[in-house]
Short mmCIF file of C-alpha atoms in Angstrom, two decimals:
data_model
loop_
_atom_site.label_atom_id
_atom_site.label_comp_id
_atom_site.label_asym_id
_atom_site.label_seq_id
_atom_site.Cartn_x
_atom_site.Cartn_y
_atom_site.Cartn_z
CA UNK A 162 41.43 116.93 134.37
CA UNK A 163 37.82 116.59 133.06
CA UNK A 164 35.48 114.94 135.79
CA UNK A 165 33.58 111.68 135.34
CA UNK A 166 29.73 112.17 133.36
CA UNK A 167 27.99 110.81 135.98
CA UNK A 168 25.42 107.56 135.59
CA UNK A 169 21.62 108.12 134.78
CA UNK A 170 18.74 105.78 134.84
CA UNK A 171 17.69 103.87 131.20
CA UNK A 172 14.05 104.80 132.09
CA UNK A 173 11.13 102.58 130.52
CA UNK A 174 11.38 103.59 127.02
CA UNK A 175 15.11 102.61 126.22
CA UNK A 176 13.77 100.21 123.30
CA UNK A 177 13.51 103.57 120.83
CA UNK A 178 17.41 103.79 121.33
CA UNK A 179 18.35 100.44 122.20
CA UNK A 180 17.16 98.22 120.32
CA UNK A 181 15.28 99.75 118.01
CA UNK A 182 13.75 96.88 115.80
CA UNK A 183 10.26 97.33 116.17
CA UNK A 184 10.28 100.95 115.57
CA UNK A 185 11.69 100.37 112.03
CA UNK A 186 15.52 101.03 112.93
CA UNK A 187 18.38 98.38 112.18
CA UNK A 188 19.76 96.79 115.02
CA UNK A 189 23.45 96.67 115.41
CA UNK A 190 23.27 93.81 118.44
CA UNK A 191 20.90 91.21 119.47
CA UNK A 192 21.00 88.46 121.37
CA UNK A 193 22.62 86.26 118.98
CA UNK A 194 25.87 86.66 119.37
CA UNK A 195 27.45 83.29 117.71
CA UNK A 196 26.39 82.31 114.56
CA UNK A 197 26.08 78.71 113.05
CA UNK A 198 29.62 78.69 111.65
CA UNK A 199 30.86 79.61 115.38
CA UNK A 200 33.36 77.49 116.45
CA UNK A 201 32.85 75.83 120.07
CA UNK A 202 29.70 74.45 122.45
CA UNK A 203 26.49 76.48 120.72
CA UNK A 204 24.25 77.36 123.74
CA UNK A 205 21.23 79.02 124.39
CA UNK A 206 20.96 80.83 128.04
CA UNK A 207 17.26 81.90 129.23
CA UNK A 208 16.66 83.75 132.04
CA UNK A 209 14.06 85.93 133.96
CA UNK A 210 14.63 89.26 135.75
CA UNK A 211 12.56 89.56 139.30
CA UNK A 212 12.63 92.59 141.56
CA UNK A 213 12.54 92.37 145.54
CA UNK A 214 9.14 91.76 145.49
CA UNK A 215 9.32 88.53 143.09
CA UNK A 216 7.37 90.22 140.45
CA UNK A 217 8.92 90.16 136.72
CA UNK A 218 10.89 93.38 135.31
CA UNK A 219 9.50 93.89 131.46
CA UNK A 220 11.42 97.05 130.98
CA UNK A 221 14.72 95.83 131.66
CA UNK A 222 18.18 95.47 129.11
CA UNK A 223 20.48 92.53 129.51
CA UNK A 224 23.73 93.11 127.91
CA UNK A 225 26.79 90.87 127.69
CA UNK A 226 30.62 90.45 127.15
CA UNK A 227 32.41 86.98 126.54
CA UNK A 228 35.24 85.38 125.47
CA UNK A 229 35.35 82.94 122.52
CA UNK A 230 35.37 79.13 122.98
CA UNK A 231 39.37 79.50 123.74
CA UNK A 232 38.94 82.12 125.88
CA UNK A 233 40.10 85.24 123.59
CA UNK A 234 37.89 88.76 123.80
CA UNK A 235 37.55 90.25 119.82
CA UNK A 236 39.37 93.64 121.91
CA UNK A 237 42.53 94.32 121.16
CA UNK A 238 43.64 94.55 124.77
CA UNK A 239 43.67 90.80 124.40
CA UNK A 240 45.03 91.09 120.96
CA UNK A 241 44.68 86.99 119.82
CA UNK A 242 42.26 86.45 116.93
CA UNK A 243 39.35 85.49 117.74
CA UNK A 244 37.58 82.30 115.71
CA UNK A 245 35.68 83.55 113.40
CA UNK A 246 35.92 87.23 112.00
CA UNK A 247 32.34 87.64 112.41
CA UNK A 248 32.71 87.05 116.28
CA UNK A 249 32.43 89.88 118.48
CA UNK A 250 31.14 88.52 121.75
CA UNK A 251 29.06 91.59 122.69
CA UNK A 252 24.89 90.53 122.83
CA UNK A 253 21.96 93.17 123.81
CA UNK A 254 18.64 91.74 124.79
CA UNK A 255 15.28 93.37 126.33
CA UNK A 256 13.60 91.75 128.73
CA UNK A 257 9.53 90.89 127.43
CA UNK A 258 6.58 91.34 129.16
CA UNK A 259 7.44 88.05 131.37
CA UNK A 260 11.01 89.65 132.79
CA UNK A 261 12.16 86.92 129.94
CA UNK A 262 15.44 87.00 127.65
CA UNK A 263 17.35 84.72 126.11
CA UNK A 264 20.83 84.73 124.73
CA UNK A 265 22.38 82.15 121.62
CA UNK A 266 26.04 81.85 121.55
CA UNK A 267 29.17 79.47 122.07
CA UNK A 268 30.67 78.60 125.57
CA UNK A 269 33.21 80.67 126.46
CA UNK A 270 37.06 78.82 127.46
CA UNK A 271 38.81 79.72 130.80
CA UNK A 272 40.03 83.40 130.96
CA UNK A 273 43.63 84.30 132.11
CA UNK A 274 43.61 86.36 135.38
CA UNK A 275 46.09 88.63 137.01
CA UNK A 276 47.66 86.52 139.11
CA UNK A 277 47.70 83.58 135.98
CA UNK A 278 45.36 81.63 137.28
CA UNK A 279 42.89 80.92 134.88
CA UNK A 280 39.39 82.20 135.61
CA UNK A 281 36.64 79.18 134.99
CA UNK A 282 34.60 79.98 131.50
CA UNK A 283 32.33 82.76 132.52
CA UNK A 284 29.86 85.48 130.87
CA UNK A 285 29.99 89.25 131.55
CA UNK A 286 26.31 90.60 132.07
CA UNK A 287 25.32 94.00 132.69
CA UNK A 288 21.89 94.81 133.32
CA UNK A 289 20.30 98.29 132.71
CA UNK A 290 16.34 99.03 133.75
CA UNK A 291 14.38 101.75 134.69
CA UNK A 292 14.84 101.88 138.65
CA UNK A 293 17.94 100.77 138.02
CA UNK A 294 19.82 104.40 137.99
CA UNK A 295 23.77 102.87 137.49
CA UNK A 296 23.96 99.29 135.49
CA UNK A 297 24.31 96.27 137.28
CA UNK A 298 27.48 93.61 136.69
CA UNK A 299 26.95 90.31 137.36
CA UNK A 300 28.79 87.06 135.30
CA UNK A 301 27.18 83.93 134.30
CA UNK A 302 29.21 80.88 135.15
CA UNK A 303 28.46 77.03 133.86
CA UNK A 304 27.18 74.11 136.08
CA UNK A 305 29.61 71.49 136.56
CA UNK A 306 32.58 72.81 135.82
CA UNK A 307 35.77 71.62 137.68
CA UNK A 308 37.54 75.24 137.41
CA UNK A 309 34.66 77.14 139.26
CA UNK A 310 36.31 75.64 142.45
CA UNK A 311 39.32 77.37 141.57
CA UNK A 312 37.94 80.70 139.94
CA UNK A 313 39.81 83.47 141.51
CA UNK A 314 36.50 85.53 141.51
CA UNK A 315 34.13 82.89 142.62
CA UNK A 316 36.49 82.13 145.44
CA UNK A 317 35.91 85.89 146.96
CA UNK A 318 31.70 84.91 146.49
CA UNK A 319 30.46 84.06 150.21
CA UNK A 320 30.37 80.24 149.43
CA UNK A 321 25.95 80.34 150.08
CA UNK A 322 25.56 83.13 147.39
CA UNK A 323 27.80 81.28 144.93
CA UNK A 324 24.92 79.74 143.39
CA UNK A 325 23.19 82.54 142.12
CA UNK A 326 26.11 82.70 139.83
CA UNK A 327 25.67 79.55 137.85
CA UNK A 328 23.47 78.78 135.07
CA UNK A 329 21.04 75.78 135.70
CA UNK A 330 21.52 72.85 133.45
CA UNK A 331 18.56 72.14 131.87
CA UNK A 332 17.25 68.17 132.38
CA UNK A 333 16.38 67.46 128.36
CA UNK A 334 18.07 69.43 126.52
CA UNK A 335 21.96 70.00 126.91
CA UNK A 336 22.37 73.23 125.28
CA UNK A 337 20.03 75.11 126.85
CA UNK A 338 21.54 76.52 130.35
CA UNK A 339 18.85 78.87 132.59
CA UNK A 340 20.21 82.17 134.20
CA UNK A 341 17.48 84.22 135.98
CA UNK A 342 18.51 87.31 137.75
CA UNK A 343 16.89 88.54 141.12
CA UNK A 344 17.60 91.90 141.88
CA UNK A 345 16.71 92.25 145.66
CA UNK A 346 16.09 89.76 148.69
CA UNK A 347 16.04 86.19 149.30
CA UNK A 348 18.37 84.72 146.88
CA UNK A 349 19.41 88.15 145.33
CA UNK A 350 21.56 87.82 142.52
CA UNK A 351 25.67 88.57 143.26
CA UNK A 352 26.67 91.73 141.75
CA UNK A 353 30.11 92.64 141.61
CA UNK A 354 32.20 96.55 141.51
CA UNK A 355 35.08 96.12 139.18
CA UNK B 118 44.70 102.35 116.99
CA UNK B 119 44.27 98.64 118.27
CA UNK B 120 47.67 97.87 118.18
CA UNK B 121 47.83 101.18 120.52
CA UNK B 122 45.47 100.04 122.90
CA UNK B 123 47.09 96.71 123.01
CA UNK B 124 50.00 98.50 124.16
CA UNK B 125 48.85 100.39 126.28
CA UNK B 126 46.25 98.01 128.32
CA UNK B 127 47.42 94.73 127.35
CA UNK B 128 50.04 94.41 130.39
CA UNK B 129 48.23 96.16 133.15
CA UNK B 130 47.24 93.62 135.47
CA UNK B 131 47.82 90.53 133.13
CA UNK B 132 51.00 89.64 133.64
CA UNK B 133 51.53 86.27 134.53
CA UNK B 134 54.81 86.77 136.55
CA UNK B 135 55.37 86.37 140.17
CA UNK B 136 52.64 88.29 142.15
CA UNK B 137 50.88 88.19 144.84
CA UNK B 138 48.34 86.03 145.05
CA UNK B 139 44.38 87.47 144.62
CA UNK B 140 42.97 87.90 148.65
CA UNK B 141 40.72 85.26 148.84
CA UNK B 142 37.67 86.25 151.51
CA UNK B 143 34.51 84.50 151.80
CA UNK B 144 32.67 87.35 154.12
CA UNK B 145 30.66 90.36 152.88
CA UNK B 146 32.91 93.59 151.14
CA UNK B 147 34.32 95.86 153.51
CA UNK B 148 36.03 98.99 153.08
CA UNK B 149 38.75 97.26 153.72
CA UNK B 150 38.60 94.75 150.27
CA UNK B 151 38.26 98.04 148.44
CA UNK B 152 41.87 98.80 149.59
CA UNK B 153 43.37 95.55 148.31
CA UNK B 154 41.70 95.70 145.08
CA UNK B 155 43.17 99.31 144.40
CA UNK B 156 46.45 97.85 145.46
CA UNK B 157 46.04 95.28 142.93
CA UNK B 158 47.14 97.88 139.95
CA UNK B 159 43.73 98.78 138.41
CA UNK B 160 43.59 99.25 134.78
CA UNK B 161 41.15 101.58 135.25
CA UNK B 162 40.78 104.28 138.25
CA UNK B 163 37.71 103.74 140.71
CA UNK B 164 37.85 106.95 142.49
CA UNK B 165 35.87 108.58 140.36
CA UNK B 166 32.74 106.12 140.62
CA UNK B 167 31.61 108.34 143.36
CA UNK B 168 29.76 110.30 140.97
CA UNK B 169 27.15 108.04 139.89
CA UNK B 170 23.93 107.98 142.04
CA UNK B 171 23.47 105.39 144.68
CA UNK B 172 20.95 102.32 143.86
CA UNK B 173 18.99 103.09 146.46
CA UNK B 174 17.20 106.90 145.99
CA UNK B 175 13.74 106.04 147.52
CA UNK B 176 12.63 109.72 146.07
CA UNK B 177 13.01 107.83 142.67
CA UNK B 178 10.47 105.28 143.57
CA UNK B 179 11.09 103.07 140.66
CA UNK B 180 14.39 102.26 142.85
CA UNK B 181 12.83 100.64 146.26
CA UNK B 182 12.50 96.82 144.58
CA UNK B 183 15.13 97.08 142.20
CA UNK B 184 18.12 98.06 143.89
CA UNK B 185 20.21 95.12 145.24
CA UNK B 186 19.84 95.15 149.07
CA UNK B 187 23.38 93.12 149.27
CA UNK B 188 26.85 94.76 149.25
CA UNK B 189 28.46 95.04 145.95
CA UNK B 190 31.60 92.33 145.97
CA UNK B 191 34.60 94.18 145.03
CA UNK B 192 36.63 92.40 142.56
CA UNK B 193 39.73 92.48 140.65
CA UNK B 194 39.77 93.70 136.66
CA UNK B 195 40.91 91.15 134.55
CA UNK B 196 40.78 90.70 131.11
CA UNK B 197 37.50 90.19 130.93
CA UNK B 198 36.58 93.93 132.34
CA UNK B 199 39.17 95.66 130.76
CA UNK B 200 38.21 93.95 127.35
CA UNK B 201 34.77 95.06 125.66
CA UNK B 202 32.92 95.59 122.61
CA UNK B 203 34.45 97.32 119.69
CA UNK B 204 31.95 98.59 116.96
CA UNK B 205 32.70 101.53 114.65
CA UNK B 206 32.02 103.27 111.43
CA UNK B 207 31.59 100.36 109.69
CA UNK B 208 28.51 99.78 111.92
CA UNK B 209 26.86 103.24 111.61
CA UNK B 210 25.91 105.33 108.37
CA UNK B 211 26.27 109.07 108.74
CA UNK B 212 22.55 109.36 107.73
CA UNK B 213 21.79 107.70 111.39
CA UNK B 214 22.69 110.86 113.64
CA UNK B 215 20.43 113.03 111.72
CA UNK B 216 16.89 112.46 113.47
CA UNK B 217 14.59 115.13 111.49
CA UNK B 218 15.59 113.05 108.70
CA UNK B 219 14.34 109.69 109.13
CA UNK B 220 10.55 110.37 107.70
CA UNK B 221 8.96 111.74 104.97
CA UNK B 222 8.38 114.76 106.84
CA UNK B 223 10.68 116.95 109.08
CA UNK B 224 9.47 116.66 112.79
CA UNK B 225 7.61 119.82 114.69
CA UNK B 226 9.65 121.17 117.06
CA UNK B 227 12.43 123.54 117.46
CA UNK B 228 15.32 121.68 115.06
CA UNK B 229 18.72 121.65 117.58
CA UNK B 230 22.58 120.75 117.07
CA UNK B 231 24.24 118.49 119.82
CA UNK B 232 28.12 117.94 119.44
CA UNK B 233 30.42 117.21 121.79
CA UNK B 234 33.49 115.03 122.81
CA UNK B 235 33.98 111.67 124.29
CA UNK B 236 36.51 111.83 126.62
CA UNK B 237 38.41 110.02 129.58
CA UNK B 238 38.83 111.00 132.95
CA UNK B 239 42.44 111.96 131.73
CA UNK B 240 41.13 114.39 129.35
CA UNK B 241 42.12 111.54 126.66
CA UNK B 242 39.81 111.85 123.45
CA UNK B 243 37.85 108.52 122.73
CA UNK B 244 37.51 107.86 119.31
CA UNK B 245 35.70 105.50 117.45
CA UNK B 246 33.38 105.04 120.32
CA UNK B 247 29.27 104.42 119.85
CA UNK B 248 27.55 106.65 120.84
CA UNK B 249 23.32 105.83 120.58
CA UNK B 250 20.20 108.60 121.41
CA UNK B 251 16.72 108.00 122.14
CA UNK B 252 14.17 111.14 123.01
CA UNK B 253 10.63 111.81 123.08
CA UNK B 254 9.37 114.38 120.45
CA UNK B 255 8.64 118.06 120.84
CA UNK B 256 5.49 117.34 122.41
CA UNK B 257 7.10 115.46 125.29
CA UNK B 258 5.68 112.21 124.25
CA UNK B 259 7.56 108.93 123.05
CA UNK B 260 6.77 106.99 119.86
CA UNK B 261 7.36 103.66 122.64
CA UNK B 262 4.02 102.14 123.46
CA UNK B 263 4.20 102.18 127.12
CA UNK B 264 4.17 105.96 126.89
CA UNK B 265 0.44 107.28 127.25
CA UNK B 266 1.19 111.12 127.97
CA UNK B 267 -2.01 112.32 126.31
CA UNK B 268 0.08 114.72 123.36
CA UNK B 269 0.42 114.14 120.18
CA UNK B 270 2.98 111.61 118.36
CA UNK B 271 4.78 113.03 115.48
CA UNK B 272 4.81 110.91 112.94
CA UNK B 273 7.86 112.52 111.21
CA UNK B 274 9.61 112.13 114.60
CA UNK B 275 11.12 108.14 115.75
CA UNK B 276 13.54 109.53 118.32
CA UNK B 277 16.55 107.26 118.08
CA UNK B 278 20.24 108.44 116.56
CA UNK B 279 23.52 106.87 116.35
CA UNK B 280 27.12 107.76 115.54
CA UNK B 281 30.61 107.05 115.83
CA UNK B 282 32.85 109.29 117.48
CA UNK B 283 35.83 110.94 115.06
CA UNK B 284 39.74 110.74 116.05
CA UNK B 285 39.08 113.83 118.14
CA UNK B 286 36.52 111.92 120.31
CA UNK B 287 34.22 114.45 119.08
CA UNK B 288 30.09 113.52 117.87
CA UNK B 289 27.19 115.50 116.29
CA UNK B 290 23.71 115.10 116.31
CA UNK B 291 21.09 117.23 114.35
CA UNK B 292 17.60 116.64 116.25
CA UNK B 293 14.70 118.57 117.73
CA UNK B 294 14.48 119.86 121.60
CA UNK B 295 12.40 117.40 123.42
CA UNK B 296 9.69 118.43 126.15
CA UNK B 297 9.47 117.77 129.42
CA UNK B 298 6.88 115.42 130.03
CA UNK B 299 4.44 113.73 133.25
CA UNK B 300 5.28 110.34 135.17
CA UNK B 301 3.94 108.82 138.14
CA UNK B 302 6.33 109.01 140.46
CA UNK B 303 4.54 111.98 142.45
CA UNK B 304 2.37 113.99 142.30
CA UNK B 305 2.75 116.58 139.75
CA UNK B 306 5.98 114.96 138.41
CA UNK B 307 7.55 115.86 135.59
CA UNK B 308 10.67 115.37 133.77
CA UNK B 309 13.13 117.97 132.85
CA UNK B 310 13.63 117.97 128.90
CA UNK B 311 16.47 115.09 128.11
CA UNK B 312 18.20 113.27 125.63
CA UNK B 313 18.97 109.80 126.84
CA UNK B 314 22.90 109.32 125.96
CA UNK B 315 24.80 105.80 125.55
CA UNK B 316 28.59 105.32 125.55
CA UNK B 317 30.34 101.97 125.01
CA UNK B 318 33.88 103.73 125.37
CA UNK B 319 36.74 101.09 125.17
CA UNK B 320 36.19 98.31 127.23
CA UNK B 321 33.17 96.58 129.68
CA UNK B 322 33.77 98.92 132.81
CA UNK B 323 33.88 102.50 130.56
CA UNK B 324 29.94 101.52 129.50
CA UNK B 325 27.78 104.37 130.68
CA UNK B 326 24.80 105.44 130.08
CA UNK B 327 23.31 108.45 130.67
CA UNK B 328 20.81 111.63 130.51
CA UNK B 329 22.24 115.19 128.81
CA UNK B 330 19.58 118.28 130.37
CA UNK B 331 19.07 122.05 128.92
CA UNK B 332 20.19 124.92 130.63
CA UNK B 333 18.25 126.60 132.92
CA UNK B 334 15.08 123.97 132.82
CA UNK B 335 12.55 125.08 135.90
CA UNK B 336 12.48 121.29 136.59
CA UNK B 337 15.96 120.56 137.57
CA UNK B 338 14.71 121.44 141.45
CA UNK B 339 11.72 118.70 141.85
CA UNK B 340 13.36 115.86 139.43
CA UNK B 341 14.17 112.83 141.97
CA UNK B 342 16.36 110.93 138.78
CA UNK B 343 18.58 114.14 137.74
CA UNK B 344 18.83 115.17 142.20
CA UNK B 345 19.76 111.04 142.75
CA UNK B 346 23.47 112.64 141.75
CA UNK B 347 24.62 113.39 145.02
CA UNK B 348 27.33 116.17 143.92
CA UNK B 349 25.48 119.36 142.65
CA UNK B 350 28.70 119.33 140.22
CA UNK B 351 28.56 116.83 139.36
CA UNK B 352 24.57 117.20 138.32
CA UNK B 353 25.67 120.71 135.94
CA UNK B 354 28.38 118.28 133.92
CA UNK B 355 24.95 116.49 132.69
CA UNK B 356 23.82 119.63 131.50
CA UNK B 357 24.53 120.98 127.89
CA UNK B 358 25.90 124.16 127.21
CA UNK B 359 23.95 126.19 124.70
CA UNK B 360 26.77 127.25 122.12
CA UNK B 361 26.55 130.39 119.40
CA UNK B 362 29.35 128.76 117.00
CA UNK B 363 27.37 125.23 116.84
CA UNK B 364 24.08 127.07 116.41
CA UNK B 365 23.68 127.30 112.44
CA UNK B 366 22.45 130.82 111.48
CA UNK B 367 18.52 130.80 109.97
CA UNK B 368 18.82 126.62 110.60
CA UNK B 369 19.39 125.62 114.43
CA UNK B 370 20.34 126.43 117.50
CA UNK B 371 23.58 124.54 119.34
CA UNK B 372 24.21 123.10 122.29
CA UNK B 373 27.58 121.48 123.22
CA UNK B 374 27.55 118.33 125.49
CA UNK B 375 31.10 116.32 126.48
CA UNK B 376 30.70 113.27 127.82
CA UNK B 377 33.58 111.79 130.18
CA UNK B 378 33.78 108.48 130.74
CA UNK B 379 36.25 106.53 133.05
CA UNK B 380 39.61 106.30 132.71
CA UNK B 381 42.20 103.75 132.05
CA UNK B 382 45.50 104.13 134.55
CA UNK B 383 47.49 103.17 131.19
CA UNK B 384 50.05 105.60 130.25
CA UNK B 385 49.40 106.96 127.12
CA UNK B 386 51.65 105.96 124.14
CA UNK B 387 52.13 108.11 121.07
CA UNK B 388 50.75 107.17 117.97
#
């Protein structure tokens, strides 16, 4: 049996290959990753990513993985349709020179889990950086929602880091959730090992 | 091929029959929550996650503030990690995995041939899987404009290449070798000559990304990111084989690179 490739580091310069825009190249993903027609909650999720020492991480790639607004992955290990053929619930985006990103998309519906209880509506994030030399796998989770009490995953979060797993509500505006990411130290970001 | 996969990874672990329940622990992982979750019939094997480097390598000193100081928290796969992003040839033109072909110009450099296969840890081909590049030039400098290395850009040279793997798992890029380059990390550091590789494979937890070396590169001894793999094996499968029936006679040489990514528990079913 062939042996696992093992992980390497994105390094600084992972724009050229991964998202490529601004070096003429057609991107495949962004960070939009529900359009208008969407069916479901639009959102928009901003965030900033901080390293140990509080300072922001420009050269960072936040990547993620979510359902549809009744909980169904476009992957045919799931196998439902998904609502709209254009959906494929995969976004990409860099982080600027602020450790800022931003993601637009619909909120996701509760998720079956093994044991069939259903997981509370949640976002898959992976995060890739130079200094980071495996990606990190965190998921974004939404403020006030009765099933995070429940969530089978939440529930095996020490309760005091549970926090750094949901998304702020923002006071004005009701769409717009906030999700930053700290990597290392007080109030470090849970990361899971699936 | 997706009603296939359905088949194959749709059950594992979704079930909503009697079961035991999920172990519900509010303290920090142990090594003891990493037996319960392999009890809890993975969809996809762990064992083999050994291989990747630690986040911690204070040699790479890009790692010291980045690396989470807090245990990992082992969890179940559900749907959600067993599911991920499907893109294919629909997304990708064959023009895109030629790189000395993306300018006016051909590049400088010596013009190389990198094929390979995508595979599992079951020796399973993965096909129509994305598979992305990104290199600096000959030169050993980067078009990206953090990179200052004081050598030339090539202006017939962008770096970046895309494809989709065929039913055999197998990819082919045509490109030019990159040079090693300087960075900061030490004094006198220098990167071995890479290709920077990215695999989606079939769902979230099969994403890897990676760096594919040259045979015998001097560097390999004093390069903290390709030593942070703690198996020296482990280190040579990142290395690409240089191959006399890929290299094209008066065109290019060849070197052969596989790429194996983890793999599902599923049984395979026949097509």
């Amino acid at each position: 049996m062939p042996e696992r490739t093992p992980s390497q580091t994105v390094g600084p310069y992972l724009h050229i290959g991964l998202t490529p825009g601004r070096y003429g190249v057609r991107e495949i993903f962004g960070p939009v990753v529900a359009d208008a027609a969407m069916p479901g909650t639009h959102i928009r999720i901003e965030g900033r990513l901080v390293d140990g020492d509080g300072n922001v991480v420009p050269d960072a790639l936040i990547e993620i993985w979510q359902a549809d607004s009744q909980g169904r992955y476009a992957h045919p290990a799931d196998g439902r349709p998904v609502a709209s053929n254009s959906f494929r619930g995969f976004g990409r985006a860099p982080t600027d020179d602020d450790g800022a990103f931003f993601f637009e998309t619909v909120k996701p519906g509760a998720v079956v889990s093994p044991n069939g209880v259903m997981q509370a509506p949640h976002i898959n994030v992976g995060i890739f950086a130079r200094g980071l030399l495996k990606r990190l796998f965190t998921r974004i989770y939404f403020p006030g929602e009765p099933a995070n009490a429940s969530d089978p995953i939440l529930s095996l979060v020490p309760a005091d880091r549970r926090d750094t797993l949901i998304a702020k509500p923002d006071a004005k505006n009701p769409s717009l959730l906030r999700f930053d990411i700290k990597l290392q130290g007080d109030g470090e970001t849970v990361f899971f090992d699936a | 091929m997706g009603g296939e996969a359905g088949a194959g990874q749709g059950p594992v672990g979704l079930s909503r029959g009697p079961r035991k329940a999920n172990p519900v622990v509010e303290r920090p992982v142990t090594a003891r929550d990493d037996q319960e979750a392999d009890a809890m019939e993975d969809a996809y094997s762990r064992t083999g996650n050994a291989v990747d480097p630690p986040h911690l390598f204070p040699d790479y000193k890009g790692t010291a503030r980045r690396a989470p100081s807090r245990p990992l928290i082992m969890i179940p796969q559900t749907l959600s990690e067993i599911t991920g992003p499907v893109y294919g040839h629909s997304d990708v033109g064959p023009e895109e995995a030629d790189l000395t072909k993306q300018h006016a110009g051909e590049p400088q450099g010596e013009r190389i041939i990198v094929k390979g296969r995508l595979l599992d840890e079951r020796g399973r081909p993965v096909p129509n899987s994305l598979v992305e590049i990104w290199q600096c030039n000959a030169a050993g400098r980067y078009i990206h404009k953090v990179d200052q290395h004081p050598a030339p850009l090539d202006p017939n040279f962008t770096g970046a290449g895309r494809c989709v793997t065929d039913e055999n798992g197998t990819y082919q890029f045509t490109t030019i070798k990159p040079g090693a380059y300087p960075w900061r990390n030490h004094a006198n550091a220098w990167r071995p000559a890479h290709i920077h590789f990215s695999l989606l494979g079939p769902s979230f937890l099969t994403r890897l990304v990676t760096q594919m070396y040259f045979p015998g590169d001097p560097l390999f001894p004093f390069d903290p990111i390709f030593n942070s793999v703690p198996d020296p094996k482990a280190r040579e499968r990142m290395i690409a084989k240089f191959d006399l029936d890929t290299t094209k006679p008066e065109w290019a040489l060849g070197f052969v690179y596989d790429i194996v990514l983890r793999g599902s528990n599923a049984t395979p079913t026949e097509d």
